[in-house]
Amino acid sequence: MMNAIVATQPQGDEDIFAALAAQPADALLGLIALYRNDQRSGKIDLGVGVFRADDGSTPVMRSVKAAEKLLLQEQTSKSYLGPEGDAIYADLLAEIVLGGEQAQSDRITGVQTTGGTGALRLGAELLKRVRPNATVWISTPTWPNHGPIFIEAGVAVRSYRFYDVASATVDFEAMMEDLEHVAAGDIILLHGCCHNPTGATLSTQQWRIIANLCEERGLLPFIDLAYQGLGDGLDEDAAATRQLFAALPSAILAYSCDKNFGLYRERVGALWVQAPSPASAAIVRSNILSLARGLWSMPPDHGAAIVRVILETPDLRADWMIELAEMRSRINALRTALAAAHPDLAFIGDQRGMFAMLPLAPDAVVAMRREKGIYMAGNGRINIAGLTLPTIPAFVAGLAPHL
Ligand code: LMR
């Protein structure tokens, strides 16, 4: 037995990592360096999804700076908080996300996570524990990291049709057709608002149909809410999430504060799980905490502490809401201007959030980058916040030949 193990061990200078295949760098994040190294003036960055002001910067929000100042003055310890992170942060944020009444429910339990990705991963690990043979169904298209997050956690992933790029519309019929065949106990991943990458929105009626389907067929909705407040408003953007939580016994919600608090690199997120009973929710919580302990032990504190200070300080909370409304107005004004700039872009005016997906072949995306210095994701997704009213004409001129 011992010998067999020794025989399979690498000998001498043999490469212990030889079984690994090289992995491509993340294409979306790779755009950050590509853009930075482009020396052309007039280049336009519509790549990674960060909010940008008119001067192209992604500023730290006023309310965030003020909260950091308060923290610097008043924080007395950096001792451990535990795998749940900052519990007051999660409670205060729950009111913003789920609304007052649902946030009080003892069937819902929530913890701080390391960004929205951490929330998705923690939720995936929970699914792996409770439904090891279930499949998570993700939309086509979706954020390119959704599939890998679940697959890395050992959860099977399949796709449902969602959006028709050519007609720039949600193909709800196709979506329902695919979801009709999903096995009971499977999970549907849904974007709570501001769909990434398409910007497409579902109506209240369509969300009701999805809720009914989940109820009738015993499907579990797993909502990813990463852009609350950047579409139509804080309450409006959370309406679908609240609708599903109200209609169903169980639901999962992964949340990100990256965009609406501008805290990207601080990695601030949260996971909420609704269970059919308070007793079940308590057991879920104990599992979430043990999973978090194994994943990252405890989430990083600084970003969540900022959000907590903003939400518990009335002046900062009010200012954050003003700043968020300004960001939202900027994006929606750009949407209106883009929609008016070319007949083939008219669809952008009715969509919401940071992104729109253009009907471009991959070589057109590369050509726009090489020839015009216009950067976007390989699937034709643009970050609308990367535009300004003055740069729209150059963008549309670069784009038009490819439409
Ligand atoms: C995006 O979609 O551009 C952002 O969510 C950034 C990321 O992590 O991919």
XYZ file of C-alpha atoms and ligand atoms in Angstrom, residues 26 28-29 32 46-50 117 143-145 196-197 226-227 256 258-259 264 267 354-355 377 381 383, ligand 1:
36
model
C -10.316 36.270 -17.688
C -13.483 40.672 -19.279
C -10.935 41.647 -16.631
C -8.755 46.658 -18.041
C -17.049 50.225 -22.366
C -15.571 47.040 -20.902
C -15.750 46.026 -17.279
C -18.920 47.038 -15.421
C -17.988 49.970 -13.235
C -19.284 36.433 -6.059
C -22.541 37.135 -16.557
C -19.619 34.947 -17.672
C -18.649 34.121 -14.082
C -26.043 41.513 -17.102
C -25.139 41.554 -20.014
C -25.994 43.313 -8.144
C -27.357 46.616 -9.462
C -23.518 42.926 -4.260
C -19.996 46.844 -5.653
C -21.926 49.157 -7.907
C -15.846 47.324 -6.057
C -15.643 43.050 -1.963
C -25.280 49.475 -16.852
C -25.278 47.171 -19.836
C -16.765 42.655 -23.875
C -21.762 43.940 -24.239
C -20.968 49.366 -20.256
C -18.911 43.030 -14.927
O -19.771 42.228 -15.309
O -18.254 43.727 -15.715
C -18.650 43.207 -13.458
O -19.582 42.483 -12.723
C -17.257 42.941 -13.080
C -16.931 41.497 -12.998
O -16.549 41.041 -11.929
O -17.045 40.801 -14.010
